[in-house]
Short mmCIF file of C-alpha atoms in Angstrom, two decimals:
data_model
loop_
_atom_site.label_atom_id
_atom_site.label_comp_id
_atom_site.label_asym_id
_atom_site.label_seq_id
_atom_site.Cartn_x
_atom_site.Cartn_y
_atom_site.Cartn_z
CA MET A 30 108.45 109.45 119.23
CA THR A 31 108.53 107.57 122.49
CA ASP A 32 111.36 105.33 123.56
CA THR A 33 108.99 102.37 123.89
CA LEU A 34 106.71 100.85 121.25
CA ARG A 35 103.49 99.78 122.93
CA ALA A 36 102.17 96.28 122.38
CA PRO A 37 99.54 93.96 123.86
CA ALA A 38 102.29 91.99 125.63
CA GLN A 39 105.83 93.16 126.27
CA PRO A 40 106.87 96.48 124.68
CA LEU A 41 109.74 96.78 122.23
CA LEU A 42 112.34 99.47 122.81
CA ALA A 43 112.66 101.86 119.88
CA ARG A 44 116.41 101.29 119.70
CA TYR A 45 115.78 97.56 119.24
CA ALA A 46 113.31 98.19 116.42
CA GLU A 47 115.83 100.48 114.75
CA SER A 48 118.69 98.03 115.10
CA LEU A 49 116.62 95.14 113.74
CA PHE A 50 115.63 97.23 110.73
CA TRP A 51 119.24 98.20 109.98
CA MET A 52 120.84 94.85 110.74
CA ALA A 53 118.59 93.27 108.12
CA ARG A 54 119.29 96.04 105.61
CA TYR A 55 123.06 95.80 105.97
CA LEU A 56 123.13 92.02 105.60
CA GLU A 57 120.87 92.19 102.55
CA ARG A 58 123.13 94.89 101.11
CA ALA A 59 126.23 92.75 101.60
CA GLU A 60 124.68 89.76 99.86
CA ASN A 61 123.43 91.81 96.92
CA LEU A 62 126.80 93.45 96.40
CA ALA A 63 128.49 90.04 96.45
CA ARG A 64 126.07 88.91 93.73
CA VAL A 65 126.81 91.95 91.57
CA LEU A 66 130.58 91.56 91.93
CA ASP A 67 130.34 87.85 91.15
CA VAL A 68 128.61 88.30 87.80
CA THR A 69 130.51 91.40 86.69
CA GLN A 70 133.26 89.17 85.33
CA THR A 71 130.68 87.79 82.92
CA PHE A 72 129.86 91.28 81.72
CA GLU A 73 133.55 91.78 80.98
CA ALA A 74 133.20 89.30 78.11
CA SER A 75 131.30 91.91 76.12
CA GLY A 76 134.60 93.56 75.29
CA ARG A 77 133.80 96.54 77.52
CA PRO A 78 135.43 95.59 80.85
CA ALA A 79 135.78 99.19 82.02
CA GLN A 80 132.07 99.82 81.47
CA ALA A 81 131.18 96.60 83.28
CA TRP A 82 133.13 97.56 86.41
CA GLU A 83 132.03 101.19 86.25
CA SER A 84 128.44 99.94 86.44
CA VAL A 85 129.15 98.43 89.88
CA VAL A 86 130.21 101.86 91.12
CA ARG A 87 127.13 103.45 89.54
CA ILE A 88 124.75 100.93 91.12
CA ASN A 89 126.00 102.10 94.52
CA ALA A 90 126.05 105.80 93.53
CA ASP A 91 129.75 105.97 94.42
CA GLU A 92 131.07 107.68 91.28
CA ALA A 93 132.46 110.81 92.95
CA GLU A 94 134.05 109.07 95.95
CA PHE A 95 135.53 106.29 93.84
CA ALA A 96 136.99 108.73 91.31
CA ARG A 97 138.52 110.79 94.13
CA ARG A 98 140.22 107.80 95.72
CA TYR A 99 140.96 105.44 92.86
CA GLY A 100 140.51 107.24 89.56
CA GLN A 101 139.73 104.78 86.80
CA ALA A 102 137.36 101.88 87.50
CA THR A 103 139.73 99.00 86.85
CA PRO A 104 138.71 95.50 88.00
CA GLU A 105 141.39 95.58 90.69
CA ALA A 106 140.36 98.98 92.03
CA VAL A 107 136.64 98.17 92.15
CA ARG A 108 137.27 94.86 93.91
CA ARG A 109 139.49 96.57 96.47
CA PHE A 110 136.96 99.39 97.01
CA TYR A 111 134.08 97.02 97.78
CA LEU A 112 135.82 94.01 99.31
CA LEU A 113 138.75 95.38 101.33
CA ASP A 114 138.08 99.05 102.02
CA ALA A 115 136.40 99.25 105.43
CA ASP A 116 136.56 103.06 105.18
CA ASN A 117 134.19 102.90 102.21
CA PRO A 118 130.70 102.95 103.82
CA THR A 119 129.21 101.05 100.88
CA SER A 120 131.75 98.21 100.99
CA ILE A 121 130.96 94.69 102.13
CA PRO A 122 133.30 94.94 105.17
CA ALA A 123 131.53 98.14 106.24
CA ALA A 124 128.08 96.57 105.78
CA VAL A 125 128.99 93.47 107.77
CA ALA A 126 130.58 95.59 110.52
CA ALA A 127 127.45 97.73 110.73
CA ALA A 128 125.24 94.63 110.89
CA ARG A 129 127.37 93.28 113.73
CA GLN A 130 127.24 96.60 115.59
CA ASN A 131 123.45 96.54 115.41
CA ALA A 132 123.44 92.88 116.48
CA ARG A 133 125.49 93.85 119.54
CA ILE A 134 122.69 96.20 120.60
CA LEU A 135 120.25 93.34 120.02
CA ARG A 136 121.99 90.76 122.21
CA PRO A 137 118.99 90.54 124.61
CA LEU A 138 116.75 89.68 121.64
CA ILE A 139 118.76 87.49 119.27
CA SER A 140 119.85 83.89 119.74
CA THR A 141 123.38 82.84 120.61
CA GLU A 142 123.54 81.11 117.23
CA MET A 143 122.72 84.35 115.38
CA TRP A 144 125.32 86.32 117.31
CA THR A 145 128.04 83.68 117.01
CA GLN A 146 127.60 83.22 113.26
CA LEU A 147 127.64 86.96 112.62
CA ASN A 148 130.81 87.33 114.70
CA VAL A 149 132.55 84.59 112.73
CA PHE A 150 131.37 86.17 109.47
CA HIS A 151 132.62 89.59 110.53
CA GLY A 152 136.00 88.23 111.58
CA TRP A 153 136.50 86.49 108.25
CA VAL A 154 135.45 89.51 106.16
CA SER A 155 137.68 91.82 108.19
CA ALA A 156 140.71 89.66 107.39
CA LEU A 157 140.26 89.40 103.61
CA THR A 158 143.44 89.91 101.58
CA GLU A 159 144.39 91.11 98.10
CA GLU A 160 145.19 87.53 97.11
CA GLU A 161 141.70 86.31 97.98
CA ILE A 162 139.95 88.86 95.77
CA ALA A 163 142.25 88.49 92.75
CA GLY A 164 141.54 86.59 89.55
CA ASP A 165 139.36 83.51 89.71
CA GLY A 166 139.32 83.69 93.50
CA LEU A 167 136.62 86.36 93.29
CA SER A 168 133.90 83.88 92.37
CA ARG A 169 134.75 81.56 95.29
CA LEU A 170 134.90 84.51 97.64
CA CYS A 171 131.53 85.88 96.54
CA SER A 172 129.96 82.44 96.89
CA ARG A 173 131.13 82.27 100.49
CA LEU A 174 129.87 85.80 101.17
CA LYS A 175 126.43 84.93 99.82
CA GLU A 176 126.33 81.66 101.75
CA SER A 177 127.31 83.42 104.98
CA VAL A 178 124.45 85.90 104.71
CA GLN A 179 122.04 83.12 103.77
CA LEU A 180 123.21 81.10 106.77
CA ASN A 181 122.45 84.04 109.04
CA THR A 182 119.05 84.42 107.39
CA GLY A 183 118.30 80.76 108.02
CA ILE A 184 119.39 80.93 111.65
CA THR A 185 117.25 84.03 112.11
CA GLU A 186 114.28 82.30 110.52
CA GLY A 187 114.66 79.35 112.84
CA THR A 188 115.39 81.12 116.13
CA PHE A 189 114.00 84.67 116.20
CA TYR A 190 110.85 85.19 118.26
CA ARG A 191 107.85 86.28 116.18
CA ASP A 192 106.88 89.56 117.82
CA GLN A 193 107.08 93.22 116.78
CA GLY A 194 110.80 92.93 116.25
CA TRP A 195 110.36 90.27 113.59
CA HIS A 196 108.27 92.67 111.50
CA PHE A 197 110.81 95.49 111.78
CA LEU A 198 113.50 93.05 110.68
CA GLN A 199 111.38 92.00 107.70
CA LEU A 200 110.74 95.62 106.78
CA GLY A 201 114.44 96.35 106.65
CA ARG A 202 115.16 93.28 104.55
CA VAL A 203 112.47 93.75 101.90
CA ILE A 204 112.93 97.52 101.55
CA GLU A 205 116.65 97.01 100.95
CA ARG A 206 116.01 94.08 98.62
CA ALA A 207 113.56 96.06 96.49
CA ASP A 208 115.95 99.01 96.34
CA GLN A 209 118.84 96.80 95.25
CA THR A 210 116.72 95.18 92.52
CA THR A 211 115.76 98.56 91.09
CA ARG A 212 119.39 99.74 91.12
CA LEU A 213 120.58 96.58 89.38
CA LEU A 214 117.88 96.74 86.73
CA ASP A 215 118.29 100.47 86.14
CA ILE A 216 122.03 100.25 85.46
CA LYS A 217 122.30 96.89 83.72
CA TYR A 218 119.19 97.06 81.52
CA HIS A 219 120.48 99.89 79.36
CA LEU A 220 124.07 98.63 79.48
CA LEU A 221 122.93 95.32 78.03
CA LEU A 222 120.54 96.53 75.35
CA PRO A 223 122.27 94.94 72.35
CA SER A 224 123.06 96.15 68.90
CA LEU A 225 120.91 94.52 66.24
CA ALA A 226 123.86 92.32 65.24
CA ASP A 227 124.09 90.86 68.75
CA VAL A 228 120.42 90.03 69.36
CA GLY A 229 120.03 86.35 70.19
CA SER A 230 123.76 85.66 70.04
CA ALA A 231 125.50 83.49 72.62
CA LEU A 232 127.10 86.62 74.10
CA ASP A 233 123.77 88.44 74.28
CA LEU A 234 122.08 85.52 76.05
CA SER A 235 124.96 85.04 78.50
CA GLN A 236 124.74 88.69 79.55
CA TRP A 237 121.03 88.42 80.36
CA HIS A 238 121.66 85.14 82.18
CA ALA A 239 124.25 87.00 84.27
CA LEU A 240 121.80 89.77 85.12
CA LEU A 241 119.27 87.22 86.34
CA ARG A 242 121.94 85.44 88.36
CA ALA A 243 122.91 88.74 89.97
CA ALA A 244 119.32 88.95 91.20
CA ALA A 245 119.29 85.25 92.21
CA GLY A 246 116.52 84.78 89.67
CA TYR A 247 117.83 82.70 86.77
CA HIS A 248 116.13 79.38 87.60
CA ALA A 249 112.92 81.03 88.80
CA PHE A 250 112.79 83.06 85.57
CA ARG A 251 113.21 79.91 83.49
CA ARG A 252 110.29 78.30 85.30
CA VAL A 253 108.06 81.21 84.29
CA HIS A 254 109.61 81.86 80.86
CA PRO A 255 111.04 78.53 79.64
CA ARG A 256 111.43 79.71 76.04
CA GLU A 257 111.60 83.49 76.27
CA LEU A 258 114.64 85.55 77.21
CA THR A 259 114.11 89.16 76.18
CA PRO A 260 114.99 92.44 77.90
CA ARG A 261 111.32 93.19 78.58
CA ALA A 262 110.66 89.71 79.97
CA VAL A 263 113.59 90.10 82.36
CA ALA A 264 112.45 93.57 83.44
CA ASP A 265 108.88 92.32 83.89
CA PHE A 266 110.09 89.44 86.06
CA LEU A 267 112.33 91.55 88.31
CA LEU A 268 109.77 94.32 88.71
CA LEU A 269 106.31 92.82 88.54
CA ASP A 270 106.39 89.09 89.25
CA GLY A 271 104.22 88.34 92.25
CA ALA A 272 105.98 85.14 93.32
CA PHE A 273 109.71 85.82 92.92
CA PRO A 274 111.20 86.73 96.34
CA ARG A 275 113.40 89.52 94.97
CA SER A 276 110.87 91.15 92.66
CA VAL A 277 110.01 94.70 93.60
CA LEU A 278 106.29 93.95 93.68
CA LEU A 279 106.57 91.02 96.08
CA CYS A 280 108.93 92.97 98.35
CA VAL A 281 106.48 95.87 98.52
CA ARG A 282 103.60 93.49 99.30
CA GLN A 283 105.66 91.98 102.12
CA ALA A 284 106.45 95.43 103.49
CA GLU A 285 102.77 96.31 103.37
CA TRP A 286 101.90 93.10 105.25
CA ALA A 287 104.51 93.77 107.95
CA LEU A 288 103.17 97.28 108.46
CA GLU A 289 99.62 95.94 108.70
CA GLN A 290 100.71 93.40 111.32
CA LEU A 291 102.35 96.14 113.39
CA ARG A 292 99.13 98.15 113.22
CA SER A 293 96.47 95.46 113.67
CA ARG A 294 98.24 93.00 115.96
CA TYR A 295 100.38 95.36 118.02
CA GLY A 296 98.36 98.56 117.87
CA LEU A 297 101.16 100.72 116.42
CA ARG A 298 99.22 103.57 114.84
CA GLY A 299 102.44 105.21 113.67
CA THR A 300 102.49 102.88 110.67
CA ARG A 301 99.81 104.89 108.85
CA GLU A 302 102.03 107.09 106.67
CA ALA A 303 104.39 104.25 105.74
CA ALA A 304 101.42 102.01 104.93
CA GLU A 305 99.90 104.68 102.69
CA ARG A 306 103.17 105.06 100.79
CA ALA A 307 103.50 101.28 100.46
CA GLU A 308 99.94 101.01 99.18
CA GLU A 309 100.60 103.76 96.65
CA LEU A 310 103.74 102.03 95.41
CA ARG A 311 102.07 98.62 95.20
CA ALA A 312 99.16 100.07 93.23
CA GLY A 313 101.58 101.83 90.89
CA LEU A 314 103.28 98.52 90.18
CA GLU A 315 100.12 96.43 89.85
CA GLU A 316 98.33 98.77 87.48
CA ARG A 317 101.17 99.01 84.95
CA SER A 318 102.36 96.50 82.37
CA ILE A 319 106.04 96.27 81.51
CA ASP A 320 105.28 97.55 78.02
CA ARG A 321 103.69 100.67 79.47
CA ILE A 322 106.61 101.17 81.86
CA VAL A 323 109.30 100.79 79.18
CA GLU A 324 107.49 103.00 76.68
CA ALA A 325 107.04 105.76 79.26
CA GLY A 326 110.66 105.42 80.42
CA LEU A 327 112.05 102.60 82.53
CA HIS A 328 114.67 104.81 84.19
CA GLU A 329 112.07 107.37 85.21
CA PHE A 330 109.79 104.68 86.61
CA LEU A 331 112.60 103.06 88.60
CA ASP A 332 113.57 106.48 89.94
CA TRP A 333 110.00 106.91 91.19
CA VAL A 334 110.08 103.46 92.80
CA GLN A 335 113.33 104.32 94.59
CA ARG A 336 111.88 107.60 95.87
CA MET A 337 108.83 105.75 97.18
CA LEU A 338 111.01 103.19 98.97
CA ILE A 339 112.93 106.05 100.59
CA ALA A 340 109.60 107.58 101.64
CA ILE A 341 108.43 104.29 103.20
CA ALA A 342 111.68 103.86 105.12
CA GLY A 343 111.56 107.51 106.17
CA ALA A 344 108.01 107.20 107.46
CA VAL A 345 108.95 104.11 109.49
CA GLY A 346 112.03 105.85 110.86
CA THR A 347 110.26 109.08 111.76
CA ALA A 348 107.47 107.23 113.54
CA PHE A 349 109.45 104.62 115.46
CA PHE A 350 113.18 105.30 115.62
CA ARG A 351 115.05 107.59 117.99
CA ASP A 352 116.83 110.03 115.71
CA TRP A 353 115.73 109.43 112.14
CA ARG A 354 116.78 111.90 109.49
CA PRO A 355 117.03 111.69 105.69
CA GLY A 356 120.02 109.54 104.84
CA ALA A 357 120.24 108.13 108.37
CA ALA A 358 122.09 104.88 108.81
CA SER A 359 122.22 102.57 111.77
CA PRO A 360 122.34 103.68 115.38
CA GLY A 361 125.85 104.05 116.68
#
């Protein structure tokens, strides 16, 4: 891997491509975690609060580390772990700090507005207190977290130059987004499958509403399914809808498009392996119905999707980044 990515015009340094990829991933991760924390209070209403908060830990694959440091997954402990604990690499403070560190490397590329907003965001998150995450304050806090990431996304959309770097940024965002959607669906789908007595009840419906809200998809889902709210319809929407921004299928199509732009417009032949993996994943999604997926095993299918996303990210990293290795994070 060379230190410079060749292009028809100005080249892009590999460290910039890597930092753009990871800055986008970390910000997307922070927003998704805020969404999950925000709706978990709704899942508590099922009468299984411990299971609801344990699912947050499971979504992030943090069971062993959380148990070592906190023991039981109480609401207070889970909130502290993900909202205050900067030493937890999967926490929101850690994600925002990592995004800012990558943005620092990118100062020659990003606008003053992007950098300033991210600095303000980082300063606020770093100063969060126990009082701010307690009780009903959690919902207000998560709303502000989501809005802060969305503000950065909007500033980026309006100010970032559309060259190679833009496509690496998009790759990071949509790969992370697809991964987060599969994690959310994998954990919550089986948690929410109701007993026969609960089907169609107000509690049952509110739980599925909460799952859609966690994926920022409630209103979009209702546009497509105005009278249907079933587990399979929700899974179909989050996995296979071709127009919902957070569906796995649309994210994979966007990743495929970004890779094609890097190849055809900028002559980056190193995209071949990643593009092949993205094409394989897209085809696997497009050729299956949700009925076929559920009957064959939703968990197993989502596990395959996650492995393919890891393979796509790995192929991009191996081809273009300085020191990619399995499980690599951002450049330090």
